[in-house]
Short mmCIF file of C-alpha atoms in Angstrom, two decimals:
data_model
loop_
_atom_site.label_atom_id
_atom_site.label_comp_id
_atom_site.label_asym_id
_atom_site.label_seq_id
_atom_site.Cartn_x
_atom_site.Cartn_y
_atom_site.Cartn_z
CA UNK A 1 65.79 102.18 74.09
CA UNK A 2 66.73 101.36 70.20
CA UNK A 3 65.54 97.94 69.57
CA UNK A 4 68.85 96.29 68.43
CA UNK A 5 69.36 92.80 68.90
CA UNK A 6 71.04 92.95 71.88
CA UNK A 7 68.70 94.74 73.68
CA UNK A 8 66.06 92.07 72.20
CA UNK A 9 67.36 88.93 73.16
CA UNK A 10 67.63 90.99 76.63
CA UNK A 11 64.41 91.23 76.73
CA UNK A 12 63.58 87.46 76.26
CA UNK A 13 66.30 87.06 78.99
CA UNK A 14 64.85 89.14 81.60
CA UNK A 15 61.75 87.81 81.30
CA UNK A 16 61.98 84.43 80.70
CA UNK A 17 60.17 82.40 83.83
CA UNK A 18 61.04 78.56 84.59
CA UNK A 19 56.97 77.55 84.18
CA UNK A 20 57.92 78.93 80.03
CA UNK A 21 60.34 75.95 79.42
CA UNK A 22 59.12 72.64 78.47
CA UNK A 23 60.16 69.62 80.01
CA UNK A 24 61.53 68.29 77.98
CA UNK A 25 64.21 71.56 77.97
CA UNK A 26 64.48 71.11 82.00
CA UNK A 27 65.20 67.27 81.59
CA UNK A 28 67.62 68.11 79.26
CA UNK A 29 69.33 70.65 81.11
CA UNK A 30 69.62 68.07 84.22
CA UNK A 31 71.64 65.98 81.59
CA UNK A 32 74.04 68.30 80.72
CA UNK A 33 75.17 69.30 84.25
CA UNK A 34 75.31 65.23 84.95
CA UNK A 35 78.09 65.55 81.72
CA UNK A 36 79.77 68.74 82.86
CA UNK A 37 80.22 67.90 86.26
CA UNK A 38 81.91 64.34 84.68
CA UNK A 39 84.25 66.20 82.16
CA UNK A 40 85.39 68.14 85.47
CA UNK A 41 86.10 65.44 86.95
CA UNK A 42 87.60 63.69 84.24
CA UNK A 43 89.79 67.00 83.49
CA UNK A 44 91.32 66.20 86.44
CA UNK A 45 93.74 63.15 85.05
CA UNK A 46 95.97 66.15 83.49
CA UNK A 47 98.17 68.32 85.49
CA UNK A 48 97.82 71.03 83.72
CA UNK A 49 94.12 70.98 84.94
CA UNK A 50 94.89 70.94 88.30
CA UNK A 51 97.72 74.10 87.70
CA UNK A 52 95.64 76.11 86.48
CA UNK A 53 92.55 75.40 89.16
CA UNK A 54 94.88 76.32 92.23
CA UNK A 55 96.90 79.05 90.70
CA UNK A 56 93.89 80.58 89.78
CA UNK A 57 92.38 80.27 93.05
CA UNK A 58 95.63 81.60 94.22
CA UNK A 59 95.80 84.63 92.61
CA UNK A 60 91.71 85.39 92.76
CA UNK A 61 90.70 85.75 96.41
CA UNK A 62 86.73 85.26 96.85
CA UNK A 63 84.80 83.65 98.72
CA UNK A 64 82.88 81.71 96.05
CA UNK A 65 83.58 77.97 94.95
CA UNK A 66 84.53 76.37 91.29
CA UNK A 67 82.82 73.18 91.08
CA UNK A 68 83.60 70.03 91.45
CA UNK A 69 86.53 70.75 93.53
CA UNK A 70 85.18 73.57 95.06
CA UNK A 71 88.76 75.68 95.17
CA UNK A 72 88.07 79.03 97.04
CA UNK A 73 87.63 82.11 94.46
CA UNK A 74 86.21 85.26 93.19
CA UNK A 75 82.70 84.68 91.44
CA UNK A 76 84.17 85.33 88.50
CA UNK A 77 87.75 83.17 88.05
CA UNK A 78 85.42 80.76 90.32
CA UNK A 79 83.22 80.35 86.88
CA UNK A 80 86.11 80.39 84.97
CA UNK A 81 88.13 77.69 86.70
CA UNK A 82 84.63 75.25 86.34
CA UNK A 83 84.15 76.31 82.50
CA UNK A 84 88.10 75.21 81.60
CA UNK A 85 87.81 71.78 83.47
CA UNK A 86 84.66 71.26 81.13
CA UNK A 87 86.93 72.11 78.04
CA UNK A 88 90.17 70.40 79.60
CA UNK A 89 89.34 66.68 77.67
CA UNK A 90 86.47 67.77 75.01
CA UNK A 91 84.31 65.17 76.85
CA UNK A 92 81.35 68.12 76.79
CA UNK A 93 78.54 68.35 75.24
CA UNK A 94 76.99 69.79 71.84
CA UNK A 95 73.63 71.31 70.57
CA UNK A 96 72.25 73.54 67.78
CA UNK A 97 74.89 74.58 66.99
CA UNK A 98 77.95 75.36 70.10
CA UNK A 99 79.83 73.84 72.71
CA UNK A 100 77.38 75.68 75.19
CA UNK A 101 77.78 73.60 78.33
CA UNK A 102 81.23 75.15 79.63
CA UNK A 103 79.93 78.31 80.27
CA UNK A 104 76.15 77.60 80.41
CA UNK A 105 76.39 74.98 83.50
CA UNK A 106 79.45 76.57 85.22
CA UNK A 107 77.55 80.20 86.23
CA UNK A 108 74.34 79.28 86.76
CA UNK A 109 76.15 76.38 89.45
CA UNK A 110 79.44 78.38 90.47
CA UNK A 111 77.73 81.59 90.73
CA UNK A 112 74.15 80.50 91.97
CA UNK A 113 75.33 78.71 94.78
CA UNK A 114 77.62 81.55 95.90
CA UNK A 115 73.92 83.79 95.68
CA UNK A 116 71.99 81.21 97.33
CA UNK A 117 69.82 81.06 94.01
CA UNK A 118 67.55 78.39 94.04
CA UNK A 119 66.78 75.50 91.64
CA UNK A 120 64.73 76.81 89.31
CA UNK A 121 66.59 80.15 89.18
CA UNK A 122 69.44 78.09 88.22
CA UNK A 123 67.92 76.53 85.48
CA UNK A 124 66.23 79.81 83.86
CA UNK A 125 70.40 81.17 83.91
CA UNK A 126 70.97 77.45 82.54
CA UNK A 127 68.37 77.83 79.42
CA UNK A 128 68.82 81.36 78.59
CA UNK A 129 72.80 80.38 78.13
CA UNK A 130 72.26 77.63 75.51
CA UNK A 131 69.38 78.99 73.68
CA UNK A 132 70.95 81.98 73.40
CA UNK A 133 75.10 80.72 72.54
CA UNK A 134 73.37 77.56 70.27
CA UNK A 135 71.80 80.52 67.81
CA UNK A 136 75.20 82.60 68.62
CA UNK A 137 77.09 80.13 67.33
CA UNK A 138 74.62 79.21 64.32
CA UNK A 139 75.33 83.13 63.10
CA UNK A 140 79.38 82.35 62.66
CA UNK A 141 78.55 78.85 60.46
CA UNK A 142 79.81 80.36 57.67
CA UNK A 143 83.57 82.17 58.99
CA UNK A 144 86.92 80.55 60.39
CA UNK A 145 85.96 79.34 63.31
CA UNK A 146 83.76 76.23 64.73
CA UNK A 147 82.91 74.28 67.40
CA UNK A 148 85.28 74.52 70.48
CA UNK A 149 87.16 77.62 69.24
CA UNK A 150 83.76 80.03 68.96
CA UNK A 151 84.95 80.45 72.99
CA UNK A 152 82.71 84.61 72.30
CA UNK A 153 80.21 82.26 73.34
CA UNK A 154 80.79 82.00 76.39
CA UNK A 155 81.85 85.83 77.19
CA UNK A 156 77.93 85.43 75.78
CA UNK A 157 76.47 82.75 77.55
CA UNK A 158 78.09 83.77 81.21
CA UNK A 159 76.76 87.42 80.51
CA UNK A 160 73.82 86.50 80.63
CA UNK A 161 73.65 83.48 83.06
CA UNK A 162 75.05 86.14 85.29
CA UNK A 163 73.16 88.80 84.84
CA UNK A 164 69.61 86.41 85.03
CA UNK A 165 71.19 85.55 88.80
CA UNK A 166 71.93 89.50 89.75
CA UNK A 167 68.12 90.05 89.12
CA UNK A 168 69.32 93.19 86.29
CA UNK A 169 66.28 94.51 84.29
CA UNK A 170 66.25 94.54 80.40
CA UNK A 171 68.30 97.99 79.90
CA UNK A 172 71.04 96.41 82.12
CA UNK A 173 70.92 92.66 80.81
CA UNK A 174 71.28 94.35 77.64
CA UNK A 175 74.63 96.40 77.83
CA UNK A 176 76.39 92.89 79.87
CA UNK A 177 75.96 91.02 77.24
CA UNK A 178 77.25 94.35 74.44
CA UNK A 179 80.14 94.62 76.68
CA UNK A 180 81.30 90.67 77.00
CA UNK A 181 81.25 91.12 73.31
CA UNK A 182 83.27 94.17 73.15
CA UNK A 183 86.09 93.46 72.70
CA UNK A 184 85.38 89.00 71.92
CA UNK A 185 88.21 86.51 71.79
CA UNK A 186 89.70 85.00 68.70
CA UNK A 187 91.79 82.05 69.05
CA UNK A 188 93.84 79.67 67.37
CA UNK A 189 93.35 76.02 65.85
CA UNK A 190 96.71 75.41 68.17
CA UNK A 191 95.40 76.91 70.80
CA UNK A 192 92.71 73.85 71.44
CA UNK A 193 94.20 71.48 69.46
CA UNK A 194 97.48 70.87 71.30
CA UNK A 195 98.32 72.90 74.56
CA UNK A 196 97.18 73.65 77.82
CA UNK A 197 96.08 76.55 76.67
CA UNK A 198 92.90 75.17 75.44
CA UNK A 199 91.75 75.61 79.36
CA UNK A 200 92.39 79.67 79.40
CA UNK A 201 90.72 80.23 75.91
CA UNK A 202 87.20 78.78 77.37
CA UNK A 203 88.02 79.85 80.72
CA UNK A 204 88.88 83.29 80.57
CA UNK A 205 85.69 84.60 78.79
CA UNK A 206 83.55 83.03 80.77
CA UNK A 207 84.97 84.81 83.58
CA UNK A 208 84.35 88.03 81.15
CA UNK A 209 80.88 87.48 81.02
CA UNK A 210 80.31 87.02 84.93
CA UNK A 211 82.50 90.75 85.01
CA UNK A 212 80.57 92.42 82.43
CA UNK A 213 77.23 91.69 83.92
CA UNK A 214 79.49 92.81 87.24
CA UNK A 215 79.54 95.51 85.16
CA UNK A 216 75.95 96.40 83.90
CA UNK A 217 74.65 95.96 87.50
CA UNK A 218 77.72 99.21 88.21
CA UNK A 219 75.89 101.06 84.79
CA UNK A 220 79.10 100.50 82.74
CA UNK A 221 77.10 100.74 79.40
CA UNK A 222 78.06 99.92 75.65
CA UNK A 223 77.07 100.76 72.83
CA UNK A 224 74.32 97.94 72.04
CA UNK A 225 74.97 97.40 68.21
CA UNK A 226 77.41 95.18 68.87
CA UNK A 227 75.16 92.65 66.27
CA UNK A 228 73.65 94.97 64.25
CA UNK A 229 76.68 96.98 63.58
CA UNK A 230 78.63 96.28 59.75
CA UNK A 231 82.09 97.11 62.16
CA UNK A 232 80.98 95.52 64.20
CA UNK A 233 81.41 91.45 65.89
CA UNK A 234 80.45 90.06 62.89
CA UNK A 235 82.84 91.59 60.93
CA UNK A 236 85.58 89.15 62.31
CA UNK A 237 83.58 86.35 63.36
CA UNK A 238 81.40 85.81 59.81
CA UNK A 239 82.28 85.88 56.04
CA UNK A 240 78.55 86.07 55.60
CA UNK A 241 76.62 87.12 58.87
CA UNK A 242 73.94 84.95 59.12
CA UNK A 243 72.15 87.02 62.14
CA UNK A 244 68.85 85.38 61.10
CA UNK A 245 69.37 82.60 63.78
CA UNK A 246 68.91 84.75 66.60
CA UNK A 247 65.22 84.54 66.02
CA UNK A 248 62.45 82.39 68.03
CA UNK A 249 63.35 82.58 71.28
CA UNK A 250 60.59 80.96 73.73
CA UNK A 251 59.05 79.64 70.88
CA UNK A 252 61.84 76.80 69.32
CA UNK A 253 64.08 75.53 71.66
CA UNK A 254 67.78 74.84 70.25
CA UNK A 255 68.67 72.85 74.29
CA UNK A 256 66.31 70.12 72.23
CA UNK A 257 68.83 69.01 69.88
CA UNK A 258 71.86 68.54 72.84
CA UNK A 259 73.76 65.61 72.31
CA UNK A 260 76.01 64.13 75.44
CA UNK A 261 79.59 62.71 74.37
CA UNK A 262 79.89 59.32 76.12
CA UNK A 263 84.57 59.23 75.19
CA UNK A 264 86.75 61.80 75.03
CA UNK A 265 87.31 63.71 72.36
CA UNK A 266 85.57 66.07 69.12
CA UNK A 267 81.63 64.47 68.85
CA UNK A 268 83.61 63.66 65.24
CA UNK A 269 85.48 60.05 66.91
CA UNK A 270 82.03 58.90 68.85
CA UNK A 271 80.36 57.50 66.37
CA UNK A 272 84.07 55.24 65.50
CA UNK A 273 84.81 54.39 69.29
CA UNK A 274 81.08 53.20 69.78
CA UNK A 275 81.68 51.22 65.73
CA UNK A 276 85.02 49.63 67.37
CA UNK A 277 84.17 48.90 71.03
CA UNK A 278 81.58 46.53 68.99
CA UNK A 279 84.08 44.92 67.21
CA UNK A 280 86.78 44.43 70.13
CA UNK A 281 83.62 42.82 72.04
CA UNK A 282 82.84 40.84 69.28
CA UNK A 283 85.93 39.23 68.73
CA UNK A 284 86.56 38.91 72.39
CA UNK A 285 82.88 36.65 72.33
CA UNK A 286 84.57 34.53 69.85
CA UNK A 287 88.12 34.10 70.42
CA UNK A 288 87.67 34.48 74.60
CA UNK A 289 90.80 36.88 75.04
CA UNK A 290 90.36 40.46 74.60
CA UNK A 291 92.03 42.42 71.46
CA UNK A 292 96.26 42.95 71.47
CA UNK A 293 97.95 45.34 69.76
CA UNK A 294 99.80 42.68 67.65
CA UNK A 295 96.35 40.68 66.42
CA UNK A 296 95.72 44.06 64.23
CA UNK A 297 97.08 44.05 60.89
CA UNK A 298 94.47 47.62 59.92
CA UNK A 299 91.68 49.75 60.78
CA UNK A 300 90.03 50.64 58.21
CA UNK A 301 87.69 54.34 58.69
CA UNK A 302 84.93 55.97 56.87
CA UNK A 303 83.63 59.02 57.65
CA UNK A 304 82.06 62.31 56.08
CA UNK A 305 83.78 65.08 55.48
CA UNK A 306 83.73 66.53 58.75
CA UNK A 307 85.79 64.14 60.33
CA UNK A 308 88.26 63.99 57.56
CA UNK A 309 88.41 68.09 58.00
CA UNK A 310 89.56 66.91 61.93
CA UNK A 311 91.59 64.56 60.90
CA UNK A 312 93.44 67.21 58.55
CA UNK A 313 94.01 70.08 60.74
CA UNK A 314 94.51 67.82 63.43
CA UNK A 315 97.84 66.32 62.48
CA UNK A 316 98.84 69.48 61.64
CA UNK A 317 99.33 70.56 64.72
CA UNK A 318 100.41 66.76 66.34
CA UNK A 319 103.64 67.43 68.75
CA UNK A 320 106.40 67.65 66.99
CA UNK A 321 108.22 65.05 69.25
CA UNK A 322 105.93 62.53 68.52
CA UNK A 323 104.38 61.86 71.70
CA UNK A 324 100.90 61.99 72.54
CA UNK A 325 99.12 64.55 74.02
CA UNK A 326 96.15 64.69 75.31
CA UNK A 327 94.61 67.68 73.52
CA UNK A 328 95.71 66.58 70.34
CA UNK A 329 94.60 63.04 70.59
CA UNK A 330 91.09 64.87 71.06
CA UNK A 331 91.21 65.93 67.40
CA UNK A 332 92.92 62.88 65.91
CA UNK A 333 91.48 59.16 64.74
CA UNK A 334 93.77 57.01 64.58
CA UNK A 335 95.21 57.55 67.74
CA UNK A 336 92.01 58.28 69.31
CA UNK A 337 91.88 54.52 68.04
CA UNK A 338 94.51 53.46 69.25
CA UNK A 339 93.84 54.49 72.53
CA UNK A 340 90.68 52.80 72.92
CA UNK A 341 91.78 49.44 71.72
CA UNK A 342 94.76 49.45 74.11
CA UNK A 343 92.32 50.10 77.18
CA UNK A 344 88.74 48.32 75.78
CA UNK A 345 87.40 51.58 76.48
CA UNK A 346 87.87 55.29 76.72
CA UNK A 347 87.09 57.45 79.83
CA UNK A 348 89.45 59.53 81.12
CA UNK A 349 91.58 57.52 82.57
CA UNK A 350 93.43 56.59 79.15
CA UNK A 351 94.65 60.34 78.68
CA UNK A 352 96.27 60.19 82.07
CA UNK A 353 100.19 61.58 80.96
CA UNK A 354 101.03 58.18 83.16
CA UNK A 355 98.83 55.62 80.83
CA UNK A 356 100.03 58.25 77.50
CA UNK A 357 103.52 57.39 78.85
CA UNK A 358 103.70 54.14 79.25
CA UNK A 359 102.19 53.19 75.99
CA UNK A 360 103.28 55.92 73.75
CA UNK A 361 105.77 53.96 71.23
CA UNK A 362 102.06 51.27 70.91
CA UNK A 363 99.91 54.06 70.77
CA UNK A 364 101.43 55.13 68.01
CA UNK A 365 102.52 51.65 66.56
CA UNK A 366 98.28 51.22 66.22
CA UNK A 367 97.89 54.65 64.70
CA UNK A 368 100.17 53.85 61.57
CA UNK A 369 97.91 50.79 61.08
CA UNK A 370 94.85 53.05 61.36
CA UNK A 371 93.19 54.18 57.20
CA UNK A 372 90.64 57.43 56.92
CA UNK A 373 88.45 57.52 54.67
CA UNK A 374 86.10 60.12 53.32
CA UNK A 375 82.53 59.11 52.68
CA UNK A 376 80.51 60.91 50.62
CA UNK A 377 77.31 59.79 51.23
CA UNK A 378 77.79 60.22 54.66
CA UNK A 379 78.48 63.78 54.42
CA UNK A 380 75.27 64.03 52.28
CA UNK A 381 73.41 61.91 55.13
CA UNK A 382 74.92 64.95 57.29
CA UNK A 383 73.61 67.77 54.96
CA UNK A 384 70.30 66.35 54.75
CA UNK A 385 69.41 66.03 58.19
CA UNK A 386 70.42 69.21 59.40
CA UNK A 387 68.29 70.49 56.43
CA UNK A 388 65.57 68.22 57.21
CA UNK A 389 65.75 69.34 60.76
CA UNK A 390 65.48 72.59 60.23
CA UNK A 391 62.21 72.40 58.54
CA UNK A 392 60.09 74.56 57.65
CA UNK A 393 62.96 76.88 58.27
CA UNK A 394 65.35 76.89 55.40
CA UNK A 395 68.35 79.34 56.28
CA UNK A 396 69.62 79.24 52.61
CA UNK A 397 66.66 81.03 51.26
CA UNK A 398 68.28 84.38 53.17
CA UNK A 399 71.52 83.53 51.10
CA UNK A 400 72.34 84.68 47.68
CA UNK A 401 74.63 83.70 44.98
CA UNK A 402 77.28 86.03 46.17
CA UNK A 403 77.06 85.29 49.54
CA UNK A 404 77.14 81.36 48.78
CA UNK A 405 80.66 82.41 47.17
CA UNK A 406 82.19 84.60 49.09
CA UNK A 407 81.32 82.44 52.41
CA UNK A 408 83.19 79.13 49.96
CA UNK A 409 85.86 81.31 49.04
CA UNK A 410 86.67 82.02 53.29
CA UNK A 411 86.31 78.18 53.78
CA UNK A 412 89.34 77.66 51.44
CA UNK A 413 90.94 79.46 52.80
CA UNK A 414 90.59 79.51 56.39
CA UNK A 415 90.40 75.71 56.33
CA UNK A 416 92.66 72.97 55.17
CA UNK A 417 93.97 72.48 51.57
CA UNK A 418 92.28 69.14 52.28
CA UNK A 419 88.85 69.59 51.62
CA UNK A 420 87.82 67.03 49.03
CA UNK A 421 86.83 69.53 46.59
CA UNK A 422 88.78 68.30 43.50
CA UNK A 423 87.17 67.01 40.64
CA UNK A 424 87.25 63.16 41.00
CA UNK A 425 84.94 64.01 44.75
CA UNK A 426 82.98 66.63 43.06
CA UNK A 427 81.65 63.77 39.93
CA UNK A 428 81.80 61.01 43.91
CA UNK A 429 79.62 63.47 45.08
CA UNK A 430 77.00 64.12 42.43
CA UNK A 431 76.87 60.43 41.82
CA UNK A 432 75.73 60.18 45.38
CA UNK A 433 72.97 63.16 44.98
CA UNK A 434 69.92 61.29 44.64
CA UNK A 435 67.44 63.12 41.93
CA UNK A 436 65.07 63.30 44.91
CA UNK A 437 67.36 64.86 47.62
CA UNK A 438 68.10 67.86 44.94
CA UNK A 439 64.29 68.52 44.39
CA UNK A 440 63.90 68.75 48.51
CA UNK A 441 67.19 71.17 48.51
CA UNK A 442 65.70 73.31 46.32
CA UNK A 443 62.17 73.08 47.37
CA UNK A 444 63.62 74.13 50.92
CA UNK A 445 65.40 76.53 49.97
CA UNK A 446 62.19 78.65 48.24
CA UNK A 447 60.64 78.15 51.85
CA UNK A 448 61.83 80.79 54.49
CA UNK A 449 60.52 80.39 57.15
CA UNK A 450 62.05 81.23 60.65
CA UNK A 451 63.88 79.92 63.92
CA UNK A 452 60.44 79.77 65.56
CA UNK A 453 59.23 77.30 63.62
CA UNK A 454 62.02 74.70 63.92
CA UNK A 455 61.48 72.02 66.46
CA UNK A 456 64.77 70.83 67.49
CA UNK A 457 63.21 67.60 69.15
CA UNK A 458 63.47 66.66 65.22
CA UNK A 459 67.81 67.51 64.93
CA UNK A 460 69.78 64.40 64.18
CA UNK A 461 73.38 64.94 64.02
CA UNK A 462 74.37 61.80 61.94
CA UNK A 463 78.23 61.96 62.55
CA UNK A 464 78.31 58.68 61.06
CA UNK A 465 81.67 55.95 61.11
CA UNK A 466 82.50 52.60 59.65
CA UNK A 467 84.73 51.00 61.25
CA UNK A 468 86.85 47.60 59.42
CA UNK A 469 89.38 45.67 61.64
CA UNK A 470 91.36 43.29 60.40
CA UNK A 471 93.81 41.21 61.94
CA UNK A 472 96.63 39.42 61.42
CA UNK A 473 95.43 36.25 61.21
CA UNK A 474 93.40 37.15 58.17
CA UNK A 475 89.44 37.58 60.27
CA UNK A 476 87.60 40.55 59.52
CA UNK A 477 85.30 42.55 61.18
CA UNK A 478 82.81 45.42 60.71
CA UNK A 479 80.84 47.53 62.35
CA UNK A 480 78.74 50.58 61.63
CA UNK A 481 77.37 53.48 63.73
CA UNK A 482 75.01 56.39 62.25
CA UNK A 483 74.09 58.15 65.13
CA UNK A 484 76.80 58.29 68.18
CA UNK A 485 75.77 57.17 71.57
CA UNK A 486 74.32 60.37 73.61
CA UNK A 487 73.24 62.14 70.33
CA UNK A 488 69.02 62.53 69.89
CA UNK A 489 67.50 59.22 68.43
CA UNK A 490 71.19 57.70 69.64
CA UNK A 491 71.39 55.76 72.92
CA UNK A 492 69.36 58.05 75.96
CA UNK A 493 70.88 61.06 76.13
CA UNK A 494 69.91 60.23 80.04
CA UNK A 495 71.85 56.74 80.31
CA UNK A 496 74.75 58.44 78.93
CA UNK A 497 75.07 61.15 81.11
CA UNK A 498 73.88 59.51 83.99
CA UNK A 499 76.58 56.68 83.87
CA UNK A 500 79.21 59.48 82.61
CA UNK A 501 79.15 61.39 85.85
CA UNK A 502 79.46 58.34 88.00
CA UNK A 503 82.30 57.17 86.48
CA UNK A 504 83.76 59.81 86.50
CA UNK A 505 82.78 61.46 90.25
CA UNK A 506 83.43 57.90 91.72
CA UNK A 507 87.35 57.89 91.27
CA UNK A 508 87.50 61.71 93.41
CA UNK A 509 84.54 61.10 95.81
CA UNK A 510 83.46 57.50 95.51
CA UNK A 511 80.44 55.32 94.77
CA UNK A 512 77.99 56.30 97.10
CA UNK A 513 78.63 60.06 97.22
CA UNK A 514 78.59 59.76 93.41
CA UNK A 515 75.31 58.60 93.60
CA UNK A 516 74.13 61.04 96.08
CA UNK A 517 75.12 63.56 93.47
CA UNK A 518 73.77 62.15 90.30
CA UNK A 519 70.11 62.37 92.66
CA UNK A 520 70.92 65.60 93.87
CA UNK A 521 71.35 66.63 90.11
CA UNK A 522 68.33 64.61 88.96
CA UNK A 523 66.07 65.42 91.21
CA UNK A 524 66.58 69.40 91.20
CA UNK A 525 68.75 69.89 93.72
CA UNK A 526 69.90 74.04 94.28
CA UNK A 527 73.32 74.79 93.16
CA UNK A 528 74.11 75.20 96.80
CA UNK A 529 72.90 72.01 97.73
CA UNK A 530 74.76 69.67 94.65
CA UNK A 531 78.05 72.05 96.40
CA UNK A 532 77.80 70.39 99.28
CA UNK A 533 77.96 67.11 98.55
CA UNK A 534 80.87 67.80 96.45
CA UNK A 535 82.92 70.13 99.89
CA UNK A 536 85.84 67.99 100.80
CA UNK A 537 84.81 65.72 104.15
CA UNK A 538 86.54 66.84 107.16
CA UNK A 539 89.98 65.11 107.89
#
């Protein structure tokens, strides 16, 4: 068989053993399971999440059960339900590069429980999905989509994880992956940022990926060149395909870069919420009471271009009726800040329709007093951190000047026109770039290297924020955070994941069972053992 990219991935996927996986990757996988289960529990605050899982369960009869509410459906649909719940509040995880957890956790848990897989085999399937999904996302980073919109990741993840759990060999696994990417989903920004469709755009590719594995098991085939053909997958998903990221399997581990979100919302809101909650705590300690909305004259948030761009796009898809929407708030700095200030925290409870409706006017009033500014130094710090985290690998070394021009044109066309690229902004950027950093970037660009050389344990995501809250009585409070809690180098990922699971699970299954669930995940319980803890108690 021709050694195409798909077949090379399948060879590694089908041969990876549990003992090949570094111990820290095993530990981080368990943190990811905690995080995804927490996100699924939290999603039940949304009426659309409950409606989706009940309808799919009703339409798709079968003996598999989705997590964590144990709705019965056929295996692909049950996996899809779990993935859809995981994304509902953007209360997930991310790594270099992609939000892989929705499918990387749901398939090993759901299909693993259905097939009776032990915890080692389920974890191997989870690792495979994360390692391939992260690389696949990296390979389209110079493209029209980003982040949660890379929903094709879940088709690929699901196909590979399911293939492993079904015991498919390299050839059948390759066909499963090719079938999963034969008609990849191409979601709109609005489908993620403004409506209930967000659940389906992740759930359906996950279910399709599982079906692809079953189809491959039955002998259906793909051409196996989907990732190599110039008219294949990359023709629609990348301005400049970066296939050099699809390398280093078993030698470098993108899972080591995973960040666990402590709050519902895009990754770019986390440092802002960390900083704001710090200010709220100091205010209360100083004055003996909590901050009220009428205490606030202005909140000024400074952040990187990533946060500024998220806000610009999120604003474009704000609800026409002006009422707060959980799907839109996830991508809005002013509204997220308002919600955190009103509640004094940010959990799934604050996104329940009753809470949003009750506080709608207060949220709108506070949001109007939040100002977001782009900080070039924070933007450049993200670039420096990514370049440093990838050393000695330098992707730039594989790009020509024409590649860079094509990517730049594509990004300007497909992204918001508010990108800070006017002359004053460019001059500000040049002022912020230090000569030593220019030398370092040029030197890195000459090195080349490969993904196999990267130690992802060194990767950092400084999605920083600095928050200044000015009160109506003239006092000013400031706090900043470079690395959000739960991100590599920030507060412990294990600690954040555990707190998150206990917080969200206890609402549905009680504190005692939530603690037992955490112990089972942390101790390496099998999918079936975890499922047993989630089954409804007899009436």
